[in-house]
Amino acid sequence: MEPLTLADATVAANAAAVREQGPFVYGLTNFVAAPLSANALLAIGAGPAFGAAPGWPSAFAAGASAMVINGAALTSAATPDDLTTAAAAATAAGTPWVLDPVAVGAGAPAYDEVMAAVLAAGPSIVRGNASEVVALAGGDGGGSGVDSTMDSSDVVDLVADLARRLGTVVAVSGATDYISDGTRTVAVPGGSAYMPQVTGTGCSLGAVCAAFAAVTNPFDAAVAAHAVYAEAGARAEKVASGSGSFAVAFVDALNNL
């Protein structure tokens, strides 16, 4: 499997398209991840709006350029109905959208039922860690809260199989990210060891995937988003002295790519 990076012409073209078109990305996420998600979108040239204010899940999901639903939005003000309403509205309107099923399979069956209902609406991209991907496939991912206990390399074949079963693009993040549409599977190396030490980096990757989905097809969108993210992480690590300075340098790197 040949690795793919920001140097790929298609990735670079899609990154330029996001900055040129400035897509409006609506999202439902949690209070911890929202600031970094919004700042990451602004840094790459997109326009964010997050939250479940009255009417937003239906109106913004239908009217946005793209949308991201992060399951951890349920820890904030969003309700299960907000998530399913937004998913249904986006699908009906043809709005590309990303599902990040945070902590699915980690031991909360009621939460898993909500994620299953959202998944049934047909996301354009499903993005998660290795444990979450295993859980979505019906296995025991052994997730520890919101963190994975598995490596992305352990689930490469499962990513492609799940993509075929769901009829969507599936991306798993880790030391190397893997993205598949069931036919094609791409590896994206890079990033930084600081990423897991900064709250919201995985969640904001879902938002960046949504921004790219507004300007190209879901597979190329997921690949480009992960490549851009990995490059920004690698650049930020070079100037960071710890996880705090990395967080700031990471947003700067996204902005300067």
mmCIF file of N, CA, C and O in Angstrom, residues 167-254:
data_model
loop_
_atom_site.group_PDB
_atom_site.id
_atom_site.type_symbol
_atom_site.label_atom_id
_atom_site.label_comp_id
_atom_site.label_asym_id
_atom_site.label_seq_id
_atom_site.Cartn_x
_atom_site.Cartn_y
_atom_site.Cartn_z
ATOM 1 N N GLY A 167 -21.368 0.961 2.646
ATOM 2 C CA GLY A 167 -21.499 1.747 1.425
ATOM 3 C C GLY A 167 -21.053 3.173 1.613
ATOM 4 O O GLY A 167 -21.628 4.115 1.045
ATOM 5 N N THR A 168 -20.007 3.361 2.405
ATOM 6 C CA THR A 168 -19.506 4.701 2.690
ATOM 7 C C THR A 168 -17.986 4.653 2.809
ATOM 8 O O THR A 168 -17.380 3.596 2.692
ATOM 9 N N VAL A 169 -17.374 5.797 3.030
ATOM 10 C CA VAL A 169 -15.934 5.868 3.251
ATOM 11 C C VAL A 169 -15.667 5.722 4.748
ATOM 12 O O VAL A 169 -16.338 6.354 5.564
ATOM 13 N N VAL A 170 -14.715 4.895 5.092
ATOM 14 C CA VAL A 170 -14.353 4.690 6.491
ATOM 15 C C VAL A 170 -12.886 5.056 6.670
ATOM 16 O O VAL A 170 -12.037 4.644 5.876
ATOM 17 N N ALA A 171 -12.617 5.831 7.705
ATOM 18 C CA ALA A 171 -11.242 6.248 8.007
ATOM 19 C C ALA A 171 -10.925 5.912 9.453
ATOM 20 O O ALA A 171 -11.739 6.148 10.353
ATOM 21 N N VAL A 172 -9.756 5.351 9.678
ATOM 22 C CA VAL A 172 -9.302 5.062 11.029
ATOM 23 C C VAL A 172 -7.996 5.812 11.258
ATOM 24 O O VAL A 172 -7.110 5.825 10.403
ATOM 25 N N SER A 173 -7.893 6.463 12.399
ATOM 26 C CA SER A 173 -6.694 7.244 12.680
ATOM 27 C C SER A 173 -5.811 6.534 13.698
ATOM 28 O O SER A 173 -6.271 5.763 14.530
ATOM 29 N N GLY A 174 -4.523 6.814 13.591
ATOM 30 C CA GLY A 174 -3.544 6.212 14.479
ATOM 31 C C GLY A 174 -2.168 6.695 14.082
ATOM 32 O O GLY A 174 -2.031 7.768 13.482
ATOM 33 N N ALA A 175 -1.131 5.936 14.405
ATOM 34 C CA ALA A 175 0.219 6.325 14.000
ATOM 35 C C ALA A 175 0.282 6.482 12.481
ATOM 36 O O ALA A 175 0.957 7.367 11.950
ATOM 37 N N THR A 176 -0.418 5.604 11.772
ATOM 38 C CA THR A 176 -0.695 5.762 10.346
ATOM 39 C C THR A 176 -2.199 5.704 10.182
ATOM 40 O O THR A 176 -2.863 4.856 10.786
ATOM 41 N N ASP A 177 -2.750 6.615 9.412
ATOM 42 C CA ASP A 177 -4.187 6.624 9.156
ATOM 43 C C ASP A 177 -4.485 5.774 7.922
ATOM 44 O O ASP A 177 -3.684 5.725 6.979
ATOM 45 N N TYR A 178 -5.642 5.128 7.917
ATOM 46 C CA TYR A 178 -6.069 4.334 6.773
ATOM 47 C C TYR A 178 -7.472 4.760 6.359
ATOM 48 O O TYR A 178 -8.361 4.887 7.211
ATOM 49 N N ILE A 179 -7.648 4.971 5.061
ATOM 50 C CA ILE A 179 -8.933 5.404 4.521
ATOM 51 C C ILE A 179 -9.327 4.458 3.405
ATOM 52 O O ILE A 179 -8.502 4.121 2.548
ATOM 53 N N SER A 180 -10.596 4.016 3.408
ATOM 54 C CA SER A 180 -11.048 3.085 2.385
ATOM 55 C C SER A 180 -12.483 3.372 1.974
ATOM 56 O O SER A 180 -13.306 3.797 2.800
ATOM 57 N N ASP A 181 -12.777 3.124 0.700
ATOM 58 C CA ASP A 181 -14.158 3.165 0.226
ATOM 59 C C ASP A 181 -14.651 1.756 -0.078
ATOM 60 O O ASP A 181 -15.709 1.581 -0.683
ATOM 61 N N GLY A 182 -13.903 0.759 0.357
ATOM 62 C CA GLY A 182 -14.255 -0.622 0.116
ATOM 63 C C GLY A 182 -13.551 -1.218 -1.079
ATOM 64 O O GLY A 182 -13.412 -2.432 -1.189
ATOM 65 N N THR A 183 -13.104 -0.345 -1.971
ATOM 66 C CA THR A 183 -12.358 -0.781 -3.149
ATOM 67 C C THR A 183 -10.921 -0.317 -3.081
ATOM 68 O O THR A 183 -9.986 -1.068 -3.314
ATOM 69 N N ARG A 184 -10.764 0.956 -2.739
ATOM 70 C CA ARG A 184 -9.433 1.549 -2.604
ATOM 71 C C ARG A 184 -9.134 1.788 -1.131
ATOM 72 O O ARG A 184 -10.005 2.230 -0.383
ATOM 73 N N THR A 185 -7.913 1.503 -0.730
ATOM 74 C CA THR A 185 -7.468 1.794 0.632
ATOM 75 C C THR A 185 -6.146 2.539 0.556
ATOM 76 O O THR A 185 -5.224 2.122 -0.139
ATOM 77 N N VAL A 186 -6.072 3.644 1.267
ATOM 78 C CA VAL A 186 -4.892 4.502 1.242
ATOM 79 C C VAL A 186 -4.344 4.656 2.657
ATOM 80 O O VAL A 186 -5.105 4.773 3.617
ATOM 81 N N ALA A 187 -3.025 4.658 2.782
ATOM 82 C CA ALA A 187 -2.358 4.906 4.056
ATOM 83 C C ALA A 187 -1.834 6.334 4.076
ATOM 84 O O ALA A 187 -1.253 6.803 3.091
ATOM 85 N N VAL A 188 -2.044 7.015 5.192
ATOM 86 C CA VAL A 188 -1.528 8.374 5.356
ATOM 87 C C VAL A 188 -0.643 8.405 6.602
ATOM 88 O O VAL A 188 -1.139 8.352 7.727
ATOM 89 N N PRO A 189 0.672 8.469 6.413
ATOM 90 C CA PRO A 189 1.585 8.514 7.554
ATOM 91 C C PRO A 189 1.758 9.950 8.057
ATOM 92 O O PRO A 189 1.271 10.904 7.450
ATOM 93 N N GLY A 190 2.480 10.083 9.147
ATOM 94 C CA GLY A 190 2.802 11.423 9.630
ATOM 95 C C GLY A 190 2.097 11.754 10.924
ATOM 96 O O GLY A 190 1.734 10.872 11.701
ATOM 97 N N GLY A 191 1.883 13.036 11.145
ATOM 98 C CA GLY A 191 1.273 13.465 12.392
ATOM 99 C C GLY A 191 2.306 13.656 13.482
ATOM 100 O O GLY A 191 3.498 13.848 13.217
ATOM 101 N N SER A 192 1.859 13.555 14.719
ATOM 102 C CA SER A 192 2.745 13.799 15.849
ATOM 103 C C SER A 192 2.282 13.017 17.068
ATOM 104 O O SER A 192 1.082 12.813 17.278
ATOM 105 N N ALA A 193 3.230 12.625 17.885
ATOM 106 C CA ALA A 193 2.908 11.929 19.135
ATOM 107 C C ALA A 193 2.222 12.852 20.120
ATOM 108 O O ALA A 193 1.625 12.397 21.106
ATOM 109 N N TYR A 194 2.292 14.163 19.891
ATOM 110 C CA TYR A 194 1.586 15.111 20.756
ATOM 111 C C TYR A 194 0.070 15.090 20.521
ATOM 112 O O TYR A 194 -0.701 15.514 21.381
ATOM 113 N N MET A 195 -0.367 14.625 19.368
ATOM 114 C CA MET A 195 -1.789 14.719 19.022
ATOM 115 C C MET A 195 -2.712 14.070 20.054
ATOM 116 O O MET A 195 -3.710 14.669 20.450
ATOM 117 N N PRO A 196 -2.403 12.850 20.522
ATOM 118 C CA PRO A 196 -3.280 12.249 21.527
ATOM 119 C C PRO A 196 -3.258 12.972 22.868
ATOM 120 O O PRO A 196 -4.088 12.697 23.736
ATOM 121 N N GLN A 197 -2.294 13.888 23.046
ATOM 122 C CA GLN A 197 -2.178 14.611 24.307
ATOM 123 C C GLN A 197 -2.920 15.945 24.296
ATOM 124 O O GLN A 197 -2.913 16.676 25.285
ATOM 125 N N VAL A 198 -3.564 16.255 23.170
ATOM 126 C CA VAL A 198 -4.334 17.500 23.048
ATOM 127 C C VAL A 198 -5.793 17.148 22.816
ATOM 128 O O VAL A 198 -6.144 16.515 21.817
ATOM 129 N N THR A 199 -6.637 17.542 23.748
ATOM 130 C CA THR A 199 -8.052 17.208 23.648
ATOM 131 C C THR A 199 -8.670 17.806 22.393
ATOM 132 O O THR A 199 -8.489 18.984 22.096
ATOM 133 N N GLY A 200 -9.383 16.959 21.652
ATOM 134 C CA GLY A 200 -10.128 17.442 20.498
ATOM 135 C C GLY A 200 -9.435 17.281 19.164
ATOM 136 O O GLY A 200 -10.018 17.633 18.137
ATOM 137 N N THR A 201 -8.213 16.752 19.145
ATOM 138 C CA THR A 201 -7.539 16.624 17.845
ATOM 139 C C THR A 201 -8.256 15.622 16.946
ATOM 140 O O THR A 201 -8.428 15.852 15.747
ATOM 141 N N GLY A 202 -8.689 14.500 17.503
ATOM 142 C CA GLY A 202 -9.428 13.537 16.699
ATOM 143 C C GLY A 202 -10.777 14.088 16.264
ATOM 144 O O GLY A 202 -11.194 13.928 15.115
ATOM 145 N N CYS A 203 -11.465 14.737 17.199
ATOM 146 C CA CYS A 203 -12.779 15.309 16.888
ATOM 147 C C CYS A 203 -12.679 16.376 15.797
ATOM 148 O O CYS A 203 -13.524 16.433 14.893
ATOM 149 N N SER A 204 -11.665 17.203 15.877
ATOM 150 C CA SER A 204 -11.538 18.252 14.873
ATOM 151 C C SER A 204 -11.137 17.695 13.511
ATOM 152 O O SER A 204 -11.422 18.300 12.476
ATOM 153 N N LEU A 205 -10.517 16.515 13.485
ATOM 154 C CA LEU A 205 -10.224 15.874 12.208
ATOM 155 C C LEU A 205 -11.524 15.538 11.478
ATOM 156 O O LEU A 205 -11.610 15.667 10.259
ATOM 157 N N GLY A 206 -12.535 15.129 12.215
ATOM 158 C CA GLY A 206 -13.827 14.888 11.595
ATOM 159 C C GLY A 206 -14.389 16.137 10.956
ATOM 160 O O GLY A 206 -14.974 16.096 9.861
ATOM 161 N N ALA A 207 -14.211 17.277 11.616
ATOM 162 C CA ALA A 207 -14.688 18.546 11.063
ATOM 163 C C ALA A 207 -13.926 18.908 9.792
ATOM 164 O O ALA A 207 -14.513 19.394 8.807
ATOM 165 N N VAL A 208 -12.622 18.673 9.790
ATOM 166 C CA VAL A 208 -11.811 18.956 8.606
ATOM 167 C C VAL A 208 -12.214 18.041 7.455
ATOM 168 O O VAL A 208 -12.269 18.470 6.292
ATOM 169 N N CYS A 209 -12.528 16.781 7.765
ATOM 170 C CA CYS A 209 -13.035 15.875 6.720
ATOM 171 C C CYS A 209 -14.303 16.451 6.090
ATOM 172 O O CYS A 209 -14.493 16.369 4.870
ATOM 173 N N ALA A 210 -15.169 17.014 6.911
ATOM 174 C CA ALA A 210 -16.406 17.594 6.400
ATOM 175 C C ALA A 210 -16.119 18.748 5.453
ATOM 176 O O ALA A 210 -16.746 18.874 4.394
ATOM 177 N N ALA A 211 -15.171 19.597 5.815
ATOM 178 C CA ALA A 211 -14.834 20.734 4.957
ATOM 179 C C ALA A 211 -14.370 20.271 3.587
ATOM 180 O O ALA A 211 -14.766 20.827 2.551
ATOM 181 N N PHE A 212 -13.563 19.229 3.561
ATOM 182 C CA PHE A 212 -13.089 18.706 2.281
ATOM 183 C C PHE A 212 -14.215 18.023 1.507
ATOM 184 O O PHE A 212 -14.238 18.061 0.274
ATOM 185 N N ALA A 213 -15.149 17.411 2.224
ATOM 186 C CA ALA A 213 -16.276 16.757 1.555
ATOM 187 C C ALA A 213 -17.163 17.764 0.845
ATOM 188 O O ALA A 213 -17.933 17.399 -0.042
ATOM 189 N N ALA A 214 -17.057 19.028 1.226
ATOM 190 C CA ALA A 214 -17.835 20.077 0.562
ATOM 191 C C ALA A 214 -17.294 20.421 -0.819
ATOM 192 O O ALA A 214 -17.999 21.020 -1.627
ATOM 193 N N VAL A 215 -16.029 20.033 -1.092
ATOM 194 C CA VAL A 215 -15.419 20.446 -2.365
ATOM 195 C C VAL A 215 -15.033 19.280 -3.268
ATOM 196 O O VAL A 215 -14.618 19.496 -4.406
ATOM 197 N N THR A 216 -15.162 18.034 -2.771
ATOM 198 C CA THR A 216 -14.795 16.884 -3.603
ATOM 199 C C THR A 216 -15.548 15.656 -3.114
ATOM 200 O O THR A 216 -16.372 15.742 -2.194
ATOM 201 N N ASN A 217 -15.317 14.517 -3.729
ATOM 202 C CA ASN A 217 -16.012 13.292 -3.345
ATOM 203 C C ASN A 217 -15.531 12.803 -1.979
ATOM 204 O O ASN A 217 -14.430 13.159 -1.529
ATOM 205 N N PRO A 218 -16.336 11.997 -1.281
ATOM 206 C CA PRO A 218 -15.996 11.603 0.089
ATOM 207 C C PRO A 218 -14.640 10.917 0.248
ATOM 208 O O PRO A 218 -13.935 11.180 1.228
ATOM 209 N N PHE A 219 -14.264 10.055 -0.692
ATOM 210 C CA PHE A 219 -12.984 9.354 -0.555
ATOM 211 C C PHE A 219 -11.822 10.336 -0.648
ATOM 212 O O PHE A 219 -10.945 10.353 0.232
ATOM 213 N N ASP A 220 -11.797 11.148 -1.693
ATOM 214 C CA ASP A 220 -10.713 12.118 -1.837
ATOM 215 C C ASP A 220 -10.732 13.132 -0.696
ATOM 216 O O ASP A 220 -9.686 13.638 -0.275
ATOM 217 N N ALA A 221 -11.928 13.436 -0.188
ATOM 218 C CA ALA A 221 -12.047 14.375 0.926
ATOM 219 C C ALA A 221 -11.385 13.816 2.176
ATOM 220 O O ALA A 221 -10.596 14.508 2.849
ATOM 221 N N ALA A 222 -11.686 12.561 2.489
ATOM 222 C CA ALA A 222 -11.110 11.959 3.685
ATOM 223 C C ALA A 222 -9.595 11.825 3.560
ATOM 224 O O ALA A 222 -8.848 12.090 4.512
ATOM 225 N N VAL A 223 -9.139 11.444 2.382
ATOM 226 C CA VAL A 223 -7.700 11.304 2.164
ATOM 227 C C VAL A 223 -7.011 12.655 2.319
ATOM 228 O O VAL A 223 -5.993 12.784 3.022
ATOM 229 N N ALA A 224 -7.552 13.683 1.681
ATOM 230 C CA ALA A 224 -6.935 15.011 1.746
ATOM 231 C C ALA A 224 -6.934 15.557 3.167
ATOM 232 O O ALA A 224 -5.943 16.126 3.635
ATOM 233 N N ALA A 225 -8.043 15.385 3.871
ATOM 234 C CA ALA A 225 -8.129 15.888 5.243
ATOM 235 C C ALA A 225 -7.085 15.231 6.134
ATOM 236 O O ALA A 225 -6.405 15.901 6.922
ATOM 237 N N HIS A 226 -6.942 13.927 6.025
ATOM 238 C CA HIS A 226 -5.952 13.233 6.850
ATOM 239 C C HIS A 226 -4.527 13.615 6.463
ATOM 240 O O HIS A 226 -3.657 13.751 7.335
ATOM 241 N N ALA A 227 -4.271 13.810 5.168
ATOM 242 C CA ALA A 227 -2.931 14.196 4.727
ATOM 243 C C ALA A 227 -2.571 15.597 5.215
ATOM 244 O O ALA A 227 -1.448 15.838 5.683
ATOM 245 N N VAL A 228 -3.519 16.504 5.117
ATOM 246 C CA VAL A 228 -3.299 17.874 5.603
ATOM 247 C C VAL A 228 -3.071 17.863 7.108
ATOM 248 O O VAL A 228 -2.173 18.538 7.639
ATOM 249 N N TYR A 229 -3.878 17.107 7.804
ATOM 250 C CA TYR A 229 -3.781 17.023 9.257
ATOM 251 C C TYR A 229 -2.435 16.446 9.687
ATOM 252 O O TYR A 229 -1.796 16.948 10.615
ATOM 253 N N ALA A 230 -2.011 15.380 9.016
ATOM 254 C CA ALA A 230 -0.739 14.740 9.352
ATOM 255 C C ALA A 230 0.435 15.686 9.116
ATOM 256 O O ALA A 230 1.365 15.772 9.937
ATOM 257 N N GLU A 231 0.394 16.401 8.011
ATOM 258 C CA GLU A 231 1.481 17.338 7.709
ATOM 259 C C GLU A 231 1.523 18.467 8.730
ATOM 260 O O GLU A 231 2.601 18.864 9.199
ATOM 261 N N ALA A 232 0.352 18.979 9.089
ATOM 262 C CA ALA A 232 0.307 20.058 10.082
ATOM 263 C C ALA A 232 0.846 19.573 11.424
ATOM 264 O O ALA A 232 1.575 20.292 12.119
ATOM 265 N N GLY A 233 0.499 18.347 11.803
ATOM 266 C CA GLY A 233 1.005 17.796 13.057
ATOM 267 C C GLY A 233 2.514 17.650 13.046
ATOM 268 O O GLY A 233 3.192 17.975 14.031
ATOM 269 N N ALA A 234 3.064 17.176 11.938
ATOM 270 C CA ALA A 234 4.516 17.006 11.836
ATOM 271 C C ALA A 234 5.229 18.347 11.913
ATOM 272 O O ALA A 234 6.276 18.479 12.562
ATOM 273 N N ARG A 235 4.684 19.355 11.258
ATOM 274 C CA ARG A 235 5.308 20.681 11.286
ATOM 275 C C ARG A 235 5.219 21.301 12.680
ATOM 276 O O ARG A 235 6.170 21.939 13.156
ATOM 277 N N ALA A 236 4.070 21.130 13.323
ATOM 278 C CA ALA A 236 3.887 21.718 14.649
ATOM 279 C C ALA A 236 4.833 21.106 15.668
ATOM 280 O O ALA A 236 5.355 21.804 16.553
ATOM 281 N N GLU A 237 5.074 19.814 15.557
ATOM 282 C CA GLU A 237 5.952 19.144 16.513
ATOM 283 C C GLU A 237 7.365 19.716 16.481
ATOM 284 O O GLU A 237 8.054 19.763 17.505
ATOM 285 N N LYS A 238 7.792 20.170 15.323
ATOM 286 C CA LYS A 238 9.153 20.687 15.184
ATOM 287 C C LYS A 238 9.389 21.961 15.991
ATOM 288 O O LYS A 238 10.529 22.267 16.344
ATOM 289 N N VAL A 239 8.330 22.698 16.262
ATOM 290 C CA VAL A 239 8.500 23.976 16.973
ATOM 291 C C VAL A 239 7.889 23.951 18.372
ATOM 292 O O VAL A 239 8.002 24.929 19.118
ATOM 293 N N ALA A 240 7.241 22.830 18.743
ATOM 294 C CA ALA A 240 6.573 22.751 20.038
ATOM 295 C C ALA A 240 7.533 22.306 21.126
ATOM 296 O O ALA A 240 8.448 21.515 20.891
ATOM 297 N N SER A 241 7.309 22.806 22.334
ATOM 298 C CA SER A 241 8.099 22.368 23.482
ATOM 299 C C SER A 241 7.284 21.476 24.413
ATOM 300 O O SER A 241 7.784 20.994 25.420
ATOM 301 N N GLY A 242 6.027 21.258 24.081
ATOM 302 C CA GLY A 242 5.138 20.418 24.876
ATOM 303 C C GLY A 242 3.762 20.420 24.249
ATOM 304 O O GLY A 242 3.541 21.034 23.194
ATOM 305 N N SER A 243 2.820 19.751 24.898
ATOM 306 C CA SER A 243 1.499 19.611 24.294
ATOM 307 C C SER A 243 0.745 20.941 24.204
ATOM 308 O O SER A 243 -0.046 21.148 23.283
ATOM 309 N N GLY A 244 0.994 21.849 25.160
ATOM 310 C CA GLY A 244 0.310 23.145 25.114
ATOM 311 C C GLY A 244 0.746 23.986 23.939
ATOM 312 O O GLY A 244 -0.083 24.504 23.184
ATOM 313 N N SER A 245 2.050 24.127 23.764
ATOM 314 C CA SER A 245 2.550 24.902 22.632
ATOM 315 C C SER A 245 2.266 24.188 21.319
ATOM 316 O O SER A 245 2.102 24.826 20.275
ATOM 317 N N PHE A 246 2.181 22.841 21.366
ATOM 318 C CA PHE A 246 1.843 22.097 20.155
ATOM 319 C C PHE A 246 0.452 22.474 19.665
ATOM 320 O O PHE A 246 0.235 22.628 18.456
ATOM 321 N N ALA A 247 -0.499 22.608 20.580
ATOM 322 C CA ALA A 247 -1.878 22.923 20.191
ATOM 323 C C ALA A 247 -1.940 24.225 19.401
ATOM 324 O O ALA A 247 -2.635 24.324 18.385
ATOM 325 N N VAL A 248 -1.212 25.223 19.863
ATOM 326 C CA VAL A 248 -1.183 26.513 19.162
ATOM 327 C C VAL A 248 -0.444 26.377 17.838
ATOM 328 O O VAL A 248 -0.905 26.860 16.793
ATOM 329 N N ALA A 249 0.710 25.701 17.859
ATOM 330 C CA ALA A 249 1.507 25.535 16.643
ATOM 331 C C ALA A 249 0.755 24.721 15.595
ATOM 332 O O ALA A 249 0.919 24.941 14.388
ATOM 333 N N PHE A 250 -0.089 23.804 16.053
ATOM 334 C CA PHE A 250 -0.846 22.967 15.128
ATOM 335 C C PHE A 250 -1.860 23.796 14.329
ATOM 336 O O PHE A 250 -1.960 23.658 13.113
ATOM 337 N N VAL A 251 -2.582 24.664 14.998
ATOM 338 C CA VAL A 251 -3.527 25.536 14.297
ATOM 339 C C VAL A 251 -2.772 26.459 13.348
ATOM 340 O O VAL A 251 -3.198 26.699 12.211
ATOM 341 N N ASP A 252 -1.621 26.983 13.799
ATOM 342 C CA ASP A 252 -0.798 27.821 12.917
ATOM 343 C C ASP A 252 -0.364 27.032 11.678
ATOM 344 O O ASP A 252 -0.384 27.561 10.563
ATOM 345 N N ALA A 253 0.035 25.785 11.881
ATOM 346 C CA ALA A 253 0.492 24.969 10.760
ATOM 347 C C ALA A 253 -0.626 24.721 9.748
ATOM 348 O O ALA A 253 -0.419 24.775 8.544
ATOM 349 N N LEU A 254 -1.823 24.456 10.248
ATOM 350 C CA LEU A 254 -2.961 24.290 9.348
ATOM 351 C C LEU A 254 -3.192 25.555 8.541
ATOM 352 O O LEU A 254 -3.460 25.514 7.336
#
